[in-house]
Coordinates of N, CA, C and O and ligand atoms in Angstrom, one line a residue:
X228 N 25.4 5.4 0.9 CA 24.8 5.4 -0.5 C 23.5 4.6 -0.4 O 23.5 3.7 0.4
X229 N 22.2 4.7 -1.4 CA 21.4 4.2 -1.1 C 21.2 2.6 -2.0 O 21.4 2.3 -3.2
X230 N 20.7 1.8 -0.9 CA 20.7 0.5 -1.6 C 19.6 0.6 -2.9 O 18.6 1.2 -2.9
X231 N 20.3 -0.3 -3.9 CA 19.3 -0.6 -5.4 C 18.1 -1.0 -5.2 O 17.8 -2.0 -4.5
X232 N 17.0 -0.2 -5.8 CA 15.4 -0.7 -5.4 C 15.1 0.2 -4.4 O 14.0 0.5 -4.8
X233 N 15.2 1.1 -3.2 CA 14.8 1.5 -2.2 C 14.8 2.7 -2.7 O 15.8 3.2 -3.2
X234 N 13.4 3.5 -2.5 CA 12.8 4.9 -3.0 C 12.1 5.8 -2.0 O 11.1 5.4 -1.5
X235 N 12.5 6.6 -1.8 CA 11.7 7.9 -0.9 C 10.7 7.5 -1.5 O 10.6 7.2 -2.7
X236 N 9.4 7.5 -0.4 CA 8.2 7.9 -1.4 C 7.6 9.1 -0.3 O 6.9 9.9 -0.9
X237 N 7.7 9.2 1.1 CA 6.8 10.1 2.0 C 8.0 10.2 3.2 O 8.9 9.5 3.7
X238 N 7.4 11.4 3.3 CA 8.0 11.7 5.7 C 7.0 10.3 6.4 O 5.8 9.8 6.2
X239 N 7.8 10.0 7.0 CA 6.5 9.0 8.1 C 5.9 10.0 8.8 O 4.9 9.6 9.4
X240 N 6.1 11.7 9.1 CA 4.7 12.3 9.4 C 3.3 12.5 8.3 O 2.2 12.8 8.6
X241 N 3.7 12.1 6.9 CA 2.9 12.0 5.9 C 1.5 11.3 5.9 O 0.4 11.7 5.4
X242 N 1.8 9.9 6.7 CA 0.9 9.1 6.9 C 0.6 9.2 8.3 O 1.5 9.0 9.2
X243 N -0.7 9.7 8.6 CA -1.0 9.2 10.1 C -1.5 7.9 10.5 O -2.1 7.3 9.7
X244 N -1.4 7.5 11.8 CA -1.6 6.1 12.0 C -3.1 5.7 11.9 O -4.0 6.4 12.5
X245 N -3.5 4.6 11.0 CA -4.4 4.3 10.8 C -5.0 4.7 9.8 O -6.1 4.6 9.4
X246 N -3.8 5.6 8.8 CA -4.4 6.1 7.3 C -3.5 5.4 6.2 O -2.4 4.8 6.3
X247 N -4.2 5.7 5.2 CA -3.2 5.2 3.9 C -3.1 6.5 2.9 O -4.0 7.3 2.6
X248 N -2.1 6.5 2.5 CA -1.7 7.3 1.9 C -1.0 7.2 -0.2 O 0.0 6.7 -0.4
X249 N -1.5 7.7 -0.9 CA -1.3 7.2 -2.1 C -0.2 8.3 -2.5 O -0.3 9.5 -2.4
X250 N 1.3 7.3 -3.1 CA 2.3 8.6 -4.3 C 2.0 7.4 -5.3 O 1.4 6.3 -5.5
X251 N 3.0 8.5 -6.1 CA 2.9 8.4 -7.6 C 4.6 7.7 -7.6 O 5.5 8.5 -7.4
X252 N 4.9 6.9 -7.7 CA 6.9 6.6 -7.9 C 6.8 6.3 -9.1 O 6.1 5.3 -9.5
X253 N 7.4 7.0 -9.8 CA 7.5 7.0 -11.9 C 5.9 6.3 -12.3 O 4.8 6.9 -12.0
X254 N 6.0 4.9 -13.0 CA 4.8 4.8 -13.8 C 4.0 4.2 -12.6 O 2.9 3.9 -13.0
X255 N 4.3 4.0 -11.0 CA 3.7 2.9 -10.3 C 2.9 3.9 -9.1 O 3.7 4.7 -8.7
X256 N 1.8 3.9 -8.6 CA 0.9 3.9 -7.9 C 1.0 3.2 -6.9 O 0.5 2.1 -6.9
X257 N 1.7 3.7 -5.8 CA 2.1 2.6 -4.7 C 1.1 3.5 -3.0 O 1.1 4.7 -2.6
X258 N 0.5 2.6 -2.5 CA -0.2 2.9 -1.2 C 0.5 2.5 -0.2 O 1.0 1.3 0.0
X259 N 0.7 3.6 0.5 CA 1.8 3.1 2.0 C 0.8 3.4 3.4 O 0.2 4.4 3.8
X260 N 0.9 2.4 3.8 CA -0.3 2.0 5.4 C 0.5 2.4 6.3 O 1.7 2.3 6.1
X261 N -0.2 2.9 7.4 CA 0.6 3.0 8.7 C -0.9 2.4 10.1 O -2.0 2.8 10.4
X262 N -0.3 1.5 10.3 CA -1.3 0.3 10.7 C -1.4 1.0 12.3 O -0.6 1.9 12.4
X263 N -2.0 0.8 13.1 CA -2.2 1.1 14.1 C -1.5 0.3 15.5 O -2.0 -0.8 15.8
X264 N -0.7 0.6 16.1 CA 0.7 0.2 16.3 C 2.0 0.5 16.0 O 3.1 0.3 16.4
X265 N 1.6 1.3 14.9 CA 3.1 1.6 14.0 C 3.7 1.5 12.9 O 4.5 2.2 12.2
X266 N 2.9 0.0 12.7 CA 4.1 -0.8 11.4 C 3.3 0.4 10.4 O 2.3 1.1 10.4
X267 N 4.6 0.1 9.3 CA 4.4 0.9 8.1 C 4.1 -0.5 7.1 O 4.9 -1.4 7.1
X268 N 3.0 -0.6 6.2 CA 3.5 -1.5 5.4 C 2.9 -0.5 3.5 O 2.2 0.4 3.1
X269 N 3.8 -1.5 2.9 CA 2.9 -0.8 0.9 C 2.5 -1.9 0.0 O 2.9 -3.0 0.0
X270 N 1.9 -1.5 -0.6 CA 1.6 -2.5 -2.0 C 1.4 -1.3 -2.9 O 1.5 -0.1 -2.7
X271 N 1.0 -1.9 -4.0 CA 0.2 -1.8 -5.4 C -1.1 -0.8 -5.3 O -1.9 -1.6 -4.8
X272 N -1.8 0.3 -5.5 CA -2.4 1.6 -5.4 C -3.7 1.1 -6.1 O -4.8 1.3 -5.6
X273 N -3.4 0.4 -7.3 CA -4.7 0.1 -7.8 C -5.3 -1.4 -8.0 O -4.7 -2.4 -8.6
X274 N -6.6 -1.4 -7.2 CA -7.2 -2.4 -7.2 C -6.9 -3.9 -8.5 O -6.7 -3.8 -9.7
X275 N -6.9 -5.2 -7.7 CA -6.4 -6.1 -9.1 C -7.8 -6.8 -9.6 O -7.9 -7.7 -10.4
X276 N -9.2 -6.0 -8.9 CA -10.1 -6.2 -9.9 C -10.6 -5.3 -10.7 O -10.5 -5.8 -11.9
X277 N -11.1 -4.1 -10.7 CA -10.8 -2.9 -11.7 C -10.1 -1.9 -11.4 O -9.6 -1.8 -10.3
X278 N -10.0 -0.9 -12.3 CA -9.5 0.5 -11.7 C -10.3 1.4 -10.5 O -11.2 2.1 -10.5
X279 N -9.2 0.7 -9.3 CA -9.7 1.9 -8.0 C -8.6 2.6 -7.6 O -7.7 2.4 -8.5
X280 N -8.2 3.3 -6.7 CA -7.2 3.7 -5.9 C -7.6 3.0 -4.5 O -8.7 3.3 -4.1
X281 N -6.7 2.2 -3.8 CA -7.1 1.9 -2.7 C -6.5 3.0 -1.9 O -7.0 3.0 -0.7
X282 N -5.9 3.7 -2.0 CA -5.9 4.7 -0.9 C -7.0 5.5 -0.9 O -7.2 6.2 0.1
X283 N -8.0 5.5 -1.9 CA -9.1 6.1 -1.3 C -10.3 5.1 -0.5 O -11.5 5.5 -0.5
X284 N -10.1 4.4 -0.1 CA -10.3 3.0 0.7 C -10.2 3.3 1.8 O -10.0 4.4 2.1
X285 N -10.4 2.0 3.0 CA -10.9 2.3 4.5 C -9.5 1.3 4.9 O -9.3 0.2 4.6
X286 N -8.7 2.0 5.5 CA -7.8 0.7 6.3 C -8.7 0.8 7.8 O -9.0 1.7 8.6
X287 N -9.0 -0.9 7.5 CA -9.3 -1.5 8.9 C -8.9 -3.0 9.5 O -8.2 -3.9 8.8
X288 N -9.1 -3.1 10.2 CA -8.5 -4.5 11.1 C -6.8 -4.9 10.3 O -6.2 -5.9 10.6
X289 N -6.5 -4.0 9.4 CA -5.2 -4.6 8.6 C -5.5 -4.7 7.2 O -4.4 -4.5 6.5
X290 N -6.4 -4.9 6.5 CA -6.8 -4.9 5.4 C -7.0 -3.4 5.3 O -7.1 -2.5 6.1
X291 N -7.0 -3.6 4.0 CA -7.8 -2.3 2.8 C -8.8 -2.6 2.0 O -8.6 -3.7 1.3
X292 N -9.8 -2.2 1.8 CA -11.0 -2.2 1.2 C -11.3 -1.4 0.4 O -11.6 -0.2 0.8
X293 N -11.4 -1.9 -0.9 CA -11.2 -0.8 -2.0 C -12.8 -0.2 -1.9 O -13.9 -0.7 -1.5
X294 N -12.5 1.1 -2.6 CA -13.6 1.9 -2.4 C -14.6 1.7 -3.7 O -15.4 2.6 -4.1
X295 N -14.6 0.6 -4.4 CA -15.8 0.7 -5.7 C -16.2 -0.6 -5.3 O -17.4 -0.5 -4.8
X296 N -15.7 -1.8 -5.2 CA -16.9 -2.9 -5.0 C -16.6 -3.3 -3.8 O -17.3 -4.3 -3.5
X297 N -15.7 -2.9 -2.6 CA -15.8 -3.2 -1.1 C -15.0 -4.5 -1.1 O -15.3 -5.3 -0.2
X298 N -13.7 -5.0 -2.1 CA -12.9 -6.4 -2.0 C -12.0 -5.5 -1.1 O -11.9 -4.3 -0.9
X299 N -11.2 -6.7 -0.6 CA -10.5 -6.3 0.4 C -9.5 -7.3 0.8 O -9.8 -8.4 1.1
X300 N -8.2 -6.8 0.6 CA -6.9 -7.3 0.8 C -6.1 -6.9 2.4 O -6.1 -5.9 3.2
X301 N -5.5 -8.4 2.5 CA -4.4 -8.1 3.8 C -3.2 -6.6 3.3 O -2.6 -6.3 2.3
X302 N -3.1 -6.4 4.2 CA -2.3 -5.2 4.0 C -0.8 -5.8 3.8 O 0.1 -5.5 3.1
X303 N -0.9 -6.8 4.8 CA 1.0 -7.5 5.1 C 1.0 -8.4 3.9 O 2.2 -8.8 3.7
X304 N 0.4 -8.6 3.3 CA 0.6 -9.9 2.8 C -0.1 -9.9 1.1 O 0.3 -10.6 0.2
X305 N -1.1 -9.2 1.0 CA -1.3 -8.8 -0.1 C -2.4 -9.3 -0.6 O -3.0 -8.9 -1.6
X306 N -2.7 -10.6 0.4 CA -3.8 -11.8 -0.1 C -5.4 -10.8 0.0 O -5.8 -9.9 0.7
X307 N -6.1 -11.6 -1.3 CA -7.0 -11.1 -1.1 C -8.0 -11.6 -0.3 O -7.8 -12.7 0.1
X308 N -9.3 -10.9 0.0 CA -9.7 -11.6 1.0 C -11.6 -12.2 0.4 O -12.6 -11.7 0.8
X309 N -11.6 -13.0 -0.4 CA -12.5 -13.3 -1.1 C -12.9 -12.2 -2.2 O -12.2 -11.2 -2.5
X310 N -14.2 -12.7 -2.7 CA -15.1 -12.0 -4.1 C -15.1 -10.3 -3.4 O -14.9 -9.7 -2.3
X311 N -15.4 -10.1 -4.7 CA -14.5 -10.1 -6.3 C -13.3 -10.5 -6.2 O -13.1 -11.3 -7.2
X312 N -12.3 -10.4 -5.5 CA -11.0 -10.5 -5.2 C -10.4 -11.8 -5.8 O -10.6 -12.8 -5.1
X313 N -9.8 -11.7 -6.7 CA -9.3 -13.2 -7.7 C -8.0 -12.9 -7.6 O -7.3 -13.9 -7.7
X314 N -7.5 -12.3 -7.6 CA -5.4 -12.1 -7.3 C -5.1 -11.2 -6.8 O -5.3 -10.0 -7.1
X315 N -4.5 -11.7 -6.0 CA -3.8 -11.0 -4.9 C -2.5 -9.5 -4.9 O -1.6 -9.4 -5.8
X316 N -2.6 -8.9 -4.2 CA -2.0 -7.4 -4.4 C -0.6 -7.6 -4.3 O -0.4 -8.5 -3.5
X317 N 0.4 -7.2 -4.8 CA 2.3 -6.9 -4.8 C 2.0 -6.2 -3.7 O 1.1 -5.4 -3.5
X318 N 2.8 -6.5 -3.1 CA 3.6 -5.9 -1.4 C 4.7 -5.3 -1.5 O 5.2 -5.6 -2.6
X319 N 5.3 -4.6 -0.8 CA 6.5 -4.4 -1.1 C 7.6 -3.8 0.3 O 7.3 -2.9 1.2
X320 N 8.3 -4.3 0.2 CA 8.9 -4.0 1.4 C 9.7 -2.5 2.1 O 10.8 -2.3 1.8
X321 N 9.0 -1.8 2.9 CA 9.2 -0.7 3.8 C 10.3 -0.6 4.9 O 10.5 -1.5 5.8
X322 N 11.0 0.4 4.8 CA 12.0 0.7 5.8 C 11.8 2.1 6.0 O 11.3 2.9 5.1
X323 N 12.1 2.2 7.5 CA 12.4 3.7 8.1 C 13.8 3.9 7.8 O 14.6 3.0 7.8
X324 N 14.2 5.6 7.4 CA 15.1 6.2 7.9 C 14.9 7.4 7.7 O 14.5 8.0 6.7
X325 N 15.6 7.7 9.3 CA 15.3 9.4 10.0 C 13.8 9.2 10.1 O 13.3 8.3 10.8
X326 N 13.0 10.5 9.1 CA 11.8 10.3 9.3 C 11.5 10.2 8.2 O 10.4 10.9 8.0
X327 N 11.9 9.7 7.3 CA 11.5 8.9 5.6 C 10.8 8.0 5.7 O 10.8 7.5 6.8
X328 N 9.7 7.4 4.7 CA 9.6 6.2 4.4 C 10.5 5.9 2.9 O 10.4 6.5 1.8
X329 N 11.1 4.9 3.2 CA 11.3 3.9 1.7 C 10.7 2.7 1.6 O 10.3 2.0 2.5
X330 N 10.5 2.3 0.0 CA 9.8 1.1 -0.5 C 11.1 0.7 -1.3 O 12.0 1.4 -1.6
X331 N 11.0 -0.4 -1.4 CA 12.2 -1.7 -2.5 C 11.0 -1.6 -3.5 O 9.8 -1.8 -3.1
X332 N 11.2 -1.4 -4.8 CA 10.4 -1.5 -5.1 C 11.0 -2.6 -6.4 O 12.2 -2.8 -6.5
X333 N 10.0 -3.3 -7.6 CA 10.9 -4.4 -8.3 C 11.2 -3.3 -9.3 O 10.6 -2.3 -9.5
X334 N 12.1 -3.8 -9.8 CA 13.3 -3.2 -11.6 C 12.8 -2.5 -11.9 O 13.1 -1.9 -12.9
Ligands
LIG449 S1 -12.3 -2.4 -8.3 FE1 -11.7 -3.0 -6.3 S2 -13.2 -4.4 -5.7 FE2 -13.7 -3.9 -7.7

């Protein structure tokens, strides 16, 4: 049975390594990274200085860099990484199974 909080969002063939990928999970906008090495990680889809999609953004060195004013957050961790960037991105924690991704996502 599946544990409370944990949501299909993609196949891990969905995301290729080194891309990010944007769903929709009910009202939330969630971006899931597939970092180069492997790890899978997600956060929050839209920018916390205005309205962007960071999946349409550059994953590089681990960070994402939103595609309207170039701020740019850690991928693992959420922090941002200076101006514009005043608060920091929701993370959310990823698990494989089979070849699913799930996110825990909050209430
Ligand atoms: S909207 Fe993302 S940096 Fe401005």
């Amino acid at each position: 049975m599946a544990e409370a909080g944990w949501v299909r969002v993609a196949a891990t063939a969905d995301v290729a390594e080194g891309q990010v990928l944007g769903v929709r999970v009910g009202e939330r906008d969630v971006a899931i990274y597939h970092l180069p090495g492997g790890d899978y990680c997600a956060s929050d889809n839209i920018c916390t200085h205005e309205f962007a999609l960071l999946s349409d953004g550059w994953l590089e060195d681990g960070c994402i860099e939103c595609p309207l004013h170039a701020g740019r957050f850690d991928v693992r961790t959420g922090k941002g990484q200076g101006a514009p960037i005043d608060k920091d991105l929701d993370v959310f924690e990823v698990k494989i199974e089979g070849g699913d991704l799930l996110v825990k996502l909050p209430g």
